[in-house]
Coordinates of C-alpha atoms in Angstrom, one line a residue:
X1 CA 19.9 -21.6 6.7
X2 CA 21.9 -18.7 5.4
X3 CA 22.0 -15.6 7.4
X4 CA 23.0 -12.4 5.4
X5 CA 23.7 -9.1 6.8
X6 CA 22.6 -5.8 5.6
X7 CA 21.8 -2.4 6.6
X8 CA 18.5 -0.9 5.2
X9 CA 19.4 2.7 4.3
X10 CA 18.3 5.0 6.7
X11 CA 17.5 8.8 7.1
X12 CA 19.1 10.9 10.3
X13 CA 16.7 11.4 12.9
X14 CA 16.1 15.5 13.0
X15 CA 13.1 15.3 15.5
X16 CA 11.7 18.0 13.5
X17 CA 10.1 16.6 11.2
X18 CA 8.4 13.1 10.5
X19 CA 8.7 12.8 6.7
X20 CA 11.6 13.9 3.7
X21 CA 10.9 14.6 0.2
X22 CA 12.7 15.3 -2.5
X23 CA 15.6 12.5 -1.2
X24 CA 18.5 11.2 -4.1
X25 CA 16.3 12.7 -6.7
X26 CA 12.5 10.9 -6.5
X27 CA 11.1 14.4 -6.7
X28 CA 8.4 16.5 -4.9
X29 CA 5.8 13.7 -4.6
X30 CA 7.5 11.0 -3.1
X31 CA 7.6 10.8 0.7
X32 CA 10.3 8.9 3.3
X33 CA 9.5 8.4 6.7
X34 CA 11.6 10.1 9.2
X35 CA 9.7 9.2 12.6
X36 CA 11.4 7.3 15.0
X37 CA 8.7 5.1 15.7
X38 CA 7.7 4.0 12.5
X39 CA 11.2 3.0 12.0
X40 CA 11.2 1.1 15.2
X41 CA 7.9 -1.0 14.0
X42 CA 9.3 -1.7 10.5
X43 CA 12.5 -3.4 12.5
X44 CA 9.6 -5.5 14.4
X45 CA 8.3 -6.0 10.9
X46 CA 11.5 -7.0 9.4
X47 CA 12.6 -9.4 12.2
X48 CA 12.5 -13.0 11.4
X49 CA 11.2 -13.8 15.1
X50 CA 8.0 -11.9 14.4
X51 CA 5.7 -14.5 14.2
X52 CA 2.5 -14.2 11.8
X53 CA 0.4 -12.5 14.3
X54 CA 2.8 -9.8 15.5
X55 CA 3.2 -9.6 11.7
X56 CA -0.2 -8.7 10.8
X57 CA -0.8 -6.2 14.1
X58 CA 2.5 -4.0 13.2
X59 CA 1.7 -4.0 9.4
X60 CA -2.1 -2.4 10.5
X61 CA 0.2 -0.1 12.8
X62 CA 2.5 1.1 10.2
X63 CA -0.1 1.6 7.8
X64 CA -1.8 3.9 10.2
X65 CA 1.3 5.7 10.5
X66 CA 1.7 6.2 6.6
X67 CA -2.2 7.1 6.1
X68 CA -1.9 9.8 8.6
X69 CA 1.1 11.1 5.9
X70 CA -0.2 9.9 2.8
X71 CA -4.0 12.1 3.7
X72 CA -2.3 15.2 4.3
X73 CA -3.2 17.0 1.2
X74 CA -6.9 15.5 1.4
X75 CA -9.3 18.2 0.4
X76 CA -12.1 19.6 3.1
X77 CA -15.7 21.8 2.9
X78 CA -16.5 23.4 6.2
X79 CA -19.6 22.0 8.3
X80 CA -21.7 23.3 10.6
X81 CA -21.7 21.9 14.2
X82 CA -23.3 21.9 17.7
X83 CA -20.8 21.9 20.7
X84 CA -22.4 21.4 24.0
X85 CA -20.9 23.6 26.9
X86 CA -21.3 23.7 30.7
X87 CA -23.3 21.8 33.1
X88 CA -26.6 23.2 31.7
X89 CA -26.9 21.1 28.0
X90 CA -26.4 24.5 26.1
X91 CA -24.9 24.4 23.1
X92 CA -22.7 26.8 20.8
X93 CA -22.8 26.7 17.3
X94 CA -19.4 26.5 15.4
X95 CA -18.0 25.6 12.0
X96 CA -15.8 22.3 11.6
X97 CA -14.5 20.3 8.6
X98 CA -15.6 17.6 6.8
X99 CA -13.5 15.3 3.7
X100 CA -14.8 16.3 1.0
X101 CA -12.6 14.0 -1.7
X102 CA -14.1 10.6 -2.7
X103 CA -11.7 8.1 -1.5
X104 CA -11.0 4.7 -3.6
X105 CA -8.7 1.8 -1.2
X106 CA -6.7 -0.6 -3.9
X107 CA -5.1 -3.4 -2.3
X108 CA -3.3 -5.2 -4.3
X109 CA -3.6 -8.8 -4.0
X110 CA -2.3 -10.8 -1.6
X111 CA -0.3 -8.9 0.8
X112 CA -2.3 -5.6 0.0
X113 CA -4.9 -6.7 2.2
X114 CA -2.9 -6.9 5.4
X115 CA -2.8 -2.7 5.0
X116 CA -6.2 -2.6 4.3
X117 CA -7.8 -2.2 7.6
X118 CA -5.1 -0.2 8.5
X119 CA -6.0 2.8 6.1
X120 CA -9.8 2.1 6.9
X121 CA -9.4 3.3 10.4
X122 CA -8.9 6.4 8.7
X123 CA -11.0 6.6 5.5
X124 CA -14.1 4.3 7.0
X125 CA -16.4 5.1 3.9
X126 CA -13.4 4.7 1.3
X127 CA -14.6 2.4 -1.1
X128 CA -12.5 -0.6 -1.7
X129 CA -11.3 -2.3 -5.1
X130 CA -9.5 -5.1 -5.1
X131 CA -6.9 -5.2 -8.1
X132 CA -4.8 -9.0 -7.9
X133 CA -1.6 -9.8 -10.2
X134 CA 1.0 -12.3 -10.3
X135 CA 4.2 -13.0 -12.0
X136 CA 4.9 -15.9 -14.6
X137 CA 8.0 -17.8 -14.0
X138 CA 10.5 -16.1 -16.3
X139 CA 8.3 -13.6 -17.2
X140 CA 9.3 -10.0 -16.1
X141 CA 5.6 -8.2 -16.6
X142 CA 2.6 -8.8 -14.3
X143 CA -0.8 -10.7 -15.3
X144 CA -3.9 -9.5 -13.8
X145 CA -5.7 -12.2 -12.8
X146 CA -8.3 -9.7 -10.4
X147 CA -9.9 -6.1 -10.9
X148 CA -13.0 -5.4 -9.2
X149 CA -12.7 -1.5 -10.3
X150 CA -16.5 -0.3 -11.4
X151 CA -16.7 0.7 -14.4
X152 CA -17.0 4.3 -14.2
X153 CA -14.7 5.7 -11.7
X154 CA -16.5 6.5 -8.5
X155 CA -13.2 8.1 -6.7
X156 CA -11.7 11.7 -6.6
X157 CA -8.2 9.9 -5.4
X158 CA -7.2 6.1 -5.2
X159 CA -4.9 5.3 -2.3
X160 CA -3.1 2.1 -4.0
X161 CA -1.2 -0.2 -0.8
X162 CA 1.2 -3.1 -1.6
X163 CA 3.8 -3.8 1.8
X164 CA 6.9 -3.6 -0.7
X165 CA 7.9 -2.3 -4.5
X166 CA 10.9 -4.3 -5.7
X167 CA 11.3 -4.2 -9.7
X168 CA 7.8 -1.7 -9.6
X169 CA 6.9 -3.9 -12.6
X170 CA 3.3 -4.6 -10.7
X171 CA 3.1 -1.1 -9.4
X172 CA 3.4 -0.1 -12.9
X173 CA 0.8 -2.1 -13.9
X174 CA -1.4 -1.1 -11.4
X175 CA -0.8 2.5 -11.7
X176 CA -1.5 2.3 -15.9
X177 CA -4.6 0.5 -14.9
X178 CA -5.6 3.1 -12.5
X179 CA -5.1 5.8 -14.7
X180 CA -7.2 4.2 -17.7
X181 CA -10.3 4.0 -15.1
X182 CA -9.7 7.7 -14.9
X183 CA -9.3 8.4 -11.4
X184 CA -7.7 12.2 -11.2
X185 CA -4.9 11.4 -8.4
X186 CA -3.3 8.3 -7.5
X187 CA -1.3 8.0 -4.0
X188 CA 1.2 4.7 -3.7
X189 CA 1.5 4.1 0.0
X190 CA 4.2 0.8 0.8
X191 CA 6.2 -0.2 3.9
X192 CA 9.7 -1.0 1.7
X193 CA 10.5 0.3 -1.6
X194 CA 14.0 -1.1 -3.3
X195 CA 15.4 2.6 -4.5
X196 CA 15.4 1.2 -8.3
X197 CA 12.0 0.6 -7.8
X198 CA 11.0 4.2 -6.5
X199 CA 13.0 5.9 -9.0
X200 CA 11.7 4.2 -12.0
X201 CA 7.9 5.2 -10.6
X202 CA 8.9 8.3 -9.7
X203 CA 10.3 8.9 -13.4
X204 CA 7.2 7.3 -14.8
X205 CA 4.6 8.5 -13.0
X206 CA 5.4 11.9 -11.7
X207 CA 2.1 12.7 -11.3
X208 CA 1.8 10.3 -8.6
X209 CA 2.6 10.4 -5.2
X210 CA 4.2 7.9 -3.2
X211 CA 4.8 7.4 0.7
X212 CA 7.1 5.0 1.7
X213 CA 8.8 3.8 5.4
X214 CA 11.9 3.3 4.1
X215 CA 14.1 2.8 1.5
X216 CA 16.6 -0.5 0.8
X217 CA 19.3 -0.4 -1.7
X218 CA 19.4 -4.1 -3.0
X219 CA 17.4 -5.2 -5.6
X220 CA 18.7 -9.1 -6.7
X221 CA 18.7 -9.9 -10.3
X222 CA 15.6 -12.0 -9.6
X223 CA 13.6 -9.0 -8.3
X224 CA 14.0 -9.4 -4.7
X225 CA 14.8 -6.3 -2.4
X226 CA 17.0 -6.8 0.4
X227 CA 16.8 -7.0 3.4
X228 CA 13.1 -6.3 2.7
X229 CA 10.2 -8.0 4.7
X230 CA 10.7 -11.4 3.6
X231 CA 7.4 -12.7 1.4
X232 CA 5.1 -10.0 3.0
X233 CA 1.7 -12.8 1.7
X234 CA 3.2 -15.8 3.2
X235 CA 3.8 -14.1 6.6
X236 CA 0.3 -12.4 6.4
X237 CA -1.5 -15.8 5.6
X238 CA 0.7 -18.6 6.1
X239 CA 0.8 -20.2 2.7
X240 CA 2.9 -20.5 0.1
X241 CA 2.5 -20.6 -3.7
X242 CA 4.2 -23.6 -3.5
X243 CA 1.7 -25.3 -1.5
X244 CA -1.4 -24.5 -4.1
X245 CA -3.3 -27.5 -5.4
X246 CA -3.5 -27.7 -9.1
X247 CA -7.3 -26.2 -8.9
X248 CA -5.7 -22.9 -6.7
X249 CA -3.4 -22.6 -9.7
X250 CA -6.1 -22.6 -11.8
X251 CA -7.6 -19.9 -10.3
X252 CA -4.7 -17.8 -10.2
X253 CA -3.3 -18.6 -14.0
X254 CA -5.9 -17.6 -17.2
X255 CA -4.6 -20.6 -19.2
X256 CA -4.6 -23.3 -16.4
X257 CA -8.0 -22.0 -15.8
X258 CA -9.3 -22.7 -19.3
X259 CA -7.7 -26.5 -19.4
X260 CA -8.5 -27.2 -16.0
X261 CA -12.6 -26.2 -16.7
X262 CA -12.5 -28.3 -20.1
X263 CA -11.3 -31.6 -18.4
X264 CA -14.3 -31.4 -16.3

């Protein structure tokens, strides 16, 4: 097995303040962690030794740490409130806040889905659309294979979670896709983004805001960041593309599908 050594880049610890913006030019929407412990849980996340169910429990835990970043700007309506006080059940009457935005959760297949409980503990009526792609050997641009989006949009914003952007090329997609349903504001929320991938979404898609954990450097001619997480859906679920049976391919690819039902 080859070992190769790299060093993810990294922002100075201030203690200040938990996130940057506005870092090597991604402009005012994009977001880099600069919390101590989130960078300590994406090392766990990182490590080879972490098996698959330390995995999954410190993705949900750095997701939590990203939602409480990426909801920041979520809009409120006041509410009134009872507040009992004392020893005698009176109570005082007060005004509190409520989220007012209609929240839309897009995983995007597979590896989406080990953030997803992670941003629920959060938004617990979010509605949740499940948007699946995969790449075609050779083939730089996504197929969508998966889109459970209604058909008129139901969401005010659409927090979008994929563990790791490489090329962008399925972020793209995603994003285009979510902008064609009409949602009004789209938030990108990932554990590892290569930095050619942020910068070509944050040129893109300026509109959009993005919060990431941190930032790698290497993006390999064949699309993989470095050091990254490794293949974020086979240490969530255990399984490899390479192990699919003939009828999970069909499933997955449109023109399998079509030969695979006609030889039944």
């Amino acid at each position: 097995m080859t070992t190769l050594s790299a060093t993810p880049s990294a922002v100075p610890t201030n203690g200040s303040a938990s996130m940057k913006k506005e870092i090597d030019g991604y402009g005012k929407n994009v977001f880099i962690s600069n919390h101590p412990i989130l960078n300590h849980k994406t090392s766990v996340l990182r490590s080879s030794t972490s098996d698959q169910q330390t995995f999954r429990s410190v993705l949900r835990e750095v997701t939590c740490h990203l939602a409480y970043e990426a909801t920041s700007t979520l809009k409120t309506r006041e509410v009134p409130l009872s507040v009992s006080i004392g020893k005698e059940r009176n109570q005082m009457e007060c005004m509190g806040t409520k989220v007012a935005d209609r929240v839309s959760l897009i995983p995007i297949l597979r590896s989406g889905l080990g953030m997803a409980d992670g941003m629920l503990e959060l938004l617990p009526k979010a509605s949740v659309h499940h948007i699946g792609m995969y790449h075609l050997s050779g083939s730089p641009a996504p197929v969508q294979y998966f889109n459970r989006l209604p058909k008129k949009c139901d969401a005010d914003i659409a927090y979008v979670v994929d563990p790791v952007i490489a090329s962008a090329a399925t972020m793209m997609a995603v994003i285009a896709i979510l902008k064609k349903w009409g949602v009004p504001k789209i938030h990108v929320v990932c554990v590892i983004s290569s930095h050619h991938g942020l910068k070509t979404l944050s040129e893109a898609h300026p509109d959009v805001s993005f919060t990431v954990a941190q930032v790698d450097e290497v993006l390999t001619k064949d699309g993989i960041v470095l050091p990254g997480l490794g293949d974020a859906g086979v240490r969530l679920f255990g399984t490899d593309h390479d192990q699919l049976s003939d009828e999970d391919e069909a499933l997955l690819q449109p023109s399998k599908r079509k030969r695979s039902s006609s030889s039944l």
